[in-house]
Amino acid sequence: MSALPKLNLLGGGRVGKTLGHLWHTLGVLQVQDVLTTSLASAQAAVDFIGAGRPLAALDDMRPADVWLIAVPDRQIAASAQALAAAGLPPATAFHASGALAAAELAPLQAAGWQVASAHCILSFATPATAVLQFAGTPCALEGQAATTAALEPLFQRIGARCFTLSSADKLLYHAAAVFATNFLPVLQATAEALWLDSGVPPELLPQLRATLLRNAVDNLLALGPAGALTGPAARGDTALVQRQGESVARWDAQAGAAYAALSELATRLARDGRL
């Protein structure tokens, strides 16, 4: 184990625990020091990973070959600044944000470190589940070319499918994940509120939710977005789209605007087969 590159973790949340556990158990990296907001949470991360020394102070961290900054997005820049100020020997550092670029680590780069970002497109609901689901996960690498090239085999060895991404496209890339996942609960909540306000019995909502969502996902997986599209916009019924949009807007102005915008996108998808 001592011959493996050493990994230090800043942050021991779901992503840090998952990657640390995989790198440790598959013999890719030696997990050395784990720093979180408290010694208790650091110990919990170490217990899950199966290796490492729990810490609650940056001054106690030892030099390492690779540093994963797995803190919330709003804390990445400050963490990089603190790490650069700690005077540790330059190494490879990367963060795990899907939306922010490697430029968040500019203080480290200025101090001679190699920097990048690596975002795995996986729902890290719980580390235990994510570890089981990780194999085959796409992973977007962005930053200095030499750094992304060095990180790629580390991710490939735990089952990731890596690709490179330009810094300028990072926000669009992450917005795509929001469209694919985060907006689905919002759309479903809107649909259920409309059903309730239009008189659908509440006890039918679970059945509607399960049946329509399951059928929609099955059709999407089998046919792709254009083939699975249904509804008035797909049929080209612009008059009905307008009337329904006006009705939804009277119910809630923002929901009406969303209906109009999504209907326009649905019309383009039906007409052109793509957006």
XYZ file of C-alpha atoms in Angstrom:
275
model
C 0.000 0.000 0.000
C 2.876 2.391 0.733
C 3.850 2.375 -2.974
C 0.501 3.830 -4.013
C 0.108 7.585 -4.586
C -1.197 9.307 -1.456
C -4.622 10.985 -1.475
C -5.800 13.702 0.912
C -9.463 14.666 1.149
C -10.819 18.108 1.973
C -14.455 17.301 2.689
C -15.948 13.962 3.612
C -19.433 14.143 2.125
C -21.120 11.701 -0.218
C -18.778 12.260 -3.175
C -15.617 12.202 -1.075
C -16.681 9.057 0.756
C -17.656 7.261 -2.448
C -14.497 8.053 -4.400
C -12.241 7.523 -1.397
C -13.799 4.121 -0.708
C -13.453 3.008 -4.324
C -9.857 4.186 -4.668
C -8.940 2.489 -1.386
C -10.721 -0.825 -1.874
C -9.576 -1.198 -5.497
C -5.971 -0.374 -4.610
C -5.657 2.750 -6.745
C -4.735 5.403 -4.159
C -3.663 5.371 -0.536
C -6.148 7.481 1.425
C -4.005 9.395 3.882
C -5.654 12.396 5.616
C -9.347 13.316 5.681
C -10.333 16.821 6.809
C -13.954 17.858 7.405
C -15.761 20.436 9.530
C -15.471 18.284 12.655
C -13.427 15.391 13.913
C -16.605 13.319 14.264
C -17.599 13.750 10.622
C -14.019 13.083 9.524
C -14.053 9.862 11.551
C -17.354 8.866 9.905
C -15.804 9.422 6.481
C -12.717 7.393 7.384
C -14.899 4.587 8.734
C -16.805 4.379 5.454
C -13.729 4.676 3.257
C -11.898 2.053 5.296
C -8.661 4.031 5.502
C -7.237 7.436 6.364
C -6.562 9.645 9.344
C -9.463 11.866 10.493
C -8.556 15.525 11.032
C -10.301 18.777 11.874
C -7.448 21.224 11.147
C -5.695 21.960 7.863
C -2.396 22.554 9.660
C -2.328 18.853 10.610
C -2.493 17.561 7.027
C 0.582 15.974 5.532
C 1.885 16.353 1.966
C 0.167 14.130 -0.579
C 0.365 13.355 -4.286
C -3.318 14.017 -4.999
C -5.818 16.283 -3.230
C -9.574 16.004 -3.711
C -11.447 19.135 -2.664
C -14.924 17.688 -2.118
C -16.558 20.615 -0.343
C -19.758 22.494 -1.345
C -19.323 24.693 -4.423
C -19.440 27.922 -2.423
C -16.463 26.753 -0.331
C -14.128 25.577 -3.114
C -12.358 28.878 -3.752
C -11.822 29.535 -0.036
C -10.543 25.991 0.485
C -8.065 26.427 -2.362
C -6.877 29.712 -0.908
C -6.384 28.150 2.533
C -4.557 25.160 1.081
C -2.267 27.392 -0.986
C -1.487 29.444 2.125
C -0.610 26.321 4.121
C 2.740 26.077 2.323
C 2.510 22.380 1.483
C 4.545 21.036 -1.455
C 2.765 21.484 -4.812
C 0.779 18.464 -5.948
C -2.264 17.593 -8.063
C -5.534 19.092 -6.816
C -9.020 18.791 -8.233
C -12.548 19.597 -7.142
C -15.738 17.661 -7.858
C -18.172 20.428 -8.836
C -20.257 19.936 -11.939
C -20.869 23.639 -12.512
C -17.585 25.320 -11.495
C -14.372 25.184 -13.495
C -10.831 24.411 -12.372
C -10.241 28.169 -12.210
C -11.703 28.014 -8.693
C -8.337 26.521 -7.740
C -6.355 29.475 -9.124
C -4.490 30.139 -5.831
C -3.081 26.612 -5.978
C -2.155 26.896 -9.645
C -0.329 30.140 -8.891
C 1.627 28.259 -6.220
C 2.775 25.654 -8.736
C 0.062 23.027 -8.256
C -1.567 21.084 -11.116
C -5.325 21.718 -11.025
C -8.472 20.324 -12.609
C -12.098 19.458 -11.943
C -13.692 16.011 -12.190
C -17.466 15.594 -12.125
C -19.061 12.154 -12.088
C -22.582 12.078 -13.553
C -24.170 9.975 -10.840
C -26.785 10.629 -8.187
C -24.800 10.281 -4.963
C -27.939 9.681 -2.879
C -25.965 7.681 -0.320
C -22.312 6.622 -0.477
C -23.260 2.979 0.011
C -25.575 3.084 -3.004
C -23.203 5.181 -5.112
C -20.365 2.691 -4.582
C -22.550 -0.077 -6.023
C -23.755 2.047 -8.939
C -20.464 3.694 -9.872
C -19.157 1.278 -12.520
C -19.706 2.780 -15.970
C -20.391 6.287 -14.668
C -19.455 9.068 -17.144
C -16.908 11.476 -15.675
C -16.208 14.957 -17.070
C -12.592 16.087 -16.693
C -11.721 19.776 -17.117
C -8.652 21.869 -16.400
C -4.968 21.711 -17.251
C -4.364 19.091 -19.952
C -1.563 17.376 -18.057
C -3.707 17.181 -14.938
C -6.760 15.721 -16.640
C -4.497 13.201 -18.370
C -3.085 12.161 -14.988
C -6.547 11.902 -13.384
C -8.122 9.874 -16.176
C -6.520 6.514 -15.301
C -7.348 7.009 -11.623
C -11.030 7.275 -12.508
C -10.920 4.589 -15.175
C -9.544 2.090 -12.671
C -12.656 2.516 -10.492
C -14.971 2.077 -13.477
C -15.544 5.619 -14.755
C -15.931 6.488 -18.437
C -13.944 9.714 -18.771
C -14.230 12.524 -21.282
C -12.759 16.018 -21.386
C -14.762 19.214 -21.196
C -13.765 22.803 -21.910
C -13.979 25.339 -19.095
C -16.293 27.545 -21.159
C -18.866 24.737 -21.437
C -18.981 23.757 -17.773
C -22.186 25.667 -16.924
C -24.047 24.328 -19.972
C -22.881 20.816 -19.137
C -24.193 21.045 -15.592
C -27.427 22.712 -16.693
C -28.055 19.621 -18.816
C -27.920 17.463 -15.695
C -30.381 19.827 -14.008
C -32.772 19.450 -16.940
C -32.385 15.676 -16.865
C -32.932 15.222 -13.126
C -33.684 18.239 -10.917
C -36.578 19.592 -12.956
C -38.472 16.295 -13.012
C -39.656 16.603 -9.376
C -40.682 20.232 -10.072
C -42.716 19.202 -13.123
C -44.337 16.358 -11.208
C -45.207 18.621 -8.266
C -46.775 21.118 -10.689
C -48.798 18.387 -12.363
C -50.069 17.082 -9.035
C -51.028 20.561 -7.833
C -52.956 21.108 -11.080
C -54.699 17.773 -10.711
C -55.743 18.536 -7.148
C -56.993 22.013 -8.033
C -58.948 20.638 -10.987
C -60.743 18.064 -8.830
C -58.737 14.848 -9.073
C -59.171 12.863 -5.820
C -55.951 12.933 -3.760
C -55.966 9.170 -3.333
C -55.435 8.769 -7.085
C -52.224 10.795 -7.172
C -49.860 7.932 -6.263
C -51.298 5.805 -9.085
C -51.071 8.653 -11.595
C -47.524 9.415 -10.508
C -46.349 5.826 -10.781
C -48.128 4.951 -14.033
C -47.398 8.059 -16.068
C -43.799 8.423 -14.927
C -43.020 4.759 -15.473
C -44.569 4.750 -18.942
C -42.822 7.994 -19.897
C -39.408 6.695 -18.774
C -39.924 3.352 -20.496
C -40.880 5.100 -23.760
C -37.946 7.497 -23.477
C -35.460 4.675 -22.962
C -36.921 2.633 -25.802
C -37.621 5.367 -28.361
C -35.433 8.362 -27.450
C -36.733 11.896 -26.746
C -38.319 12.591 -30.135
C -39.978 9.181 -30.409
C -41.391 9.322 -26.895
C -42.901 12.809 -27.278
C -46.700 12.969 -27.005
C -49.316 15.635 -26.321
C -50.768 18.601 -28.200
C -47.416 20.143 -29.148
C -46.272 16.833 -30.639
C -49.501 16.708 -32.652
C -49.094 20.289 -33.844
C -52.293 21.418 -32.110
C -51.165 24.998 -31.540
C -54.659 26.222 -30.690
C -54.952 23.795 -27.782
C -51.420 24.599 -26.628
C -52.318 28.287 -26.472
C -55.616 27.719 -24.654
C -54.039 25.394 -22.098
C -51.137 27.788 -21.593
C -53.536 30.641 -20.885
C -55.469 28.476 -18.435
C -52.286 27.476 -16.587
C -51.125 31.120 -16.526
C -54.363 32.139 -14.806
C -53.687 29.435 -12.225
C -50.045 30.480 -11.731
C -48.112 32.959 -13.869
C -44.735 31.194 -13.571
C -46.239 27.797 -14.318
C -47.943 29.318 -17.365
C -44.645 30.736 -18.622
C -42.991 27.351 -18.114
C -45.813 25.630 -20.003
C -45.438 28.036 -22.928
C -41.638 27.662 -23.073
C -41.698 23.876 -22.810
C -44.445 23.659 -25.422
C -42.298 25.673 -27.820
C -39.397 23.281 -27.235
C -41.736 20.305 -27.699
C -42.922 21.762 -31.003
C -39.321 22.103 -32.215
C -38.531 18.557 -31.104
C -41.580 17.167 -32.907
C -40.810 19.139 -36.068
C -37.037 18.682 -36.286
C -36.391 15.549 -34.237
C -33.968 17.529 -32.064
C -33.682 20.910 -30.332
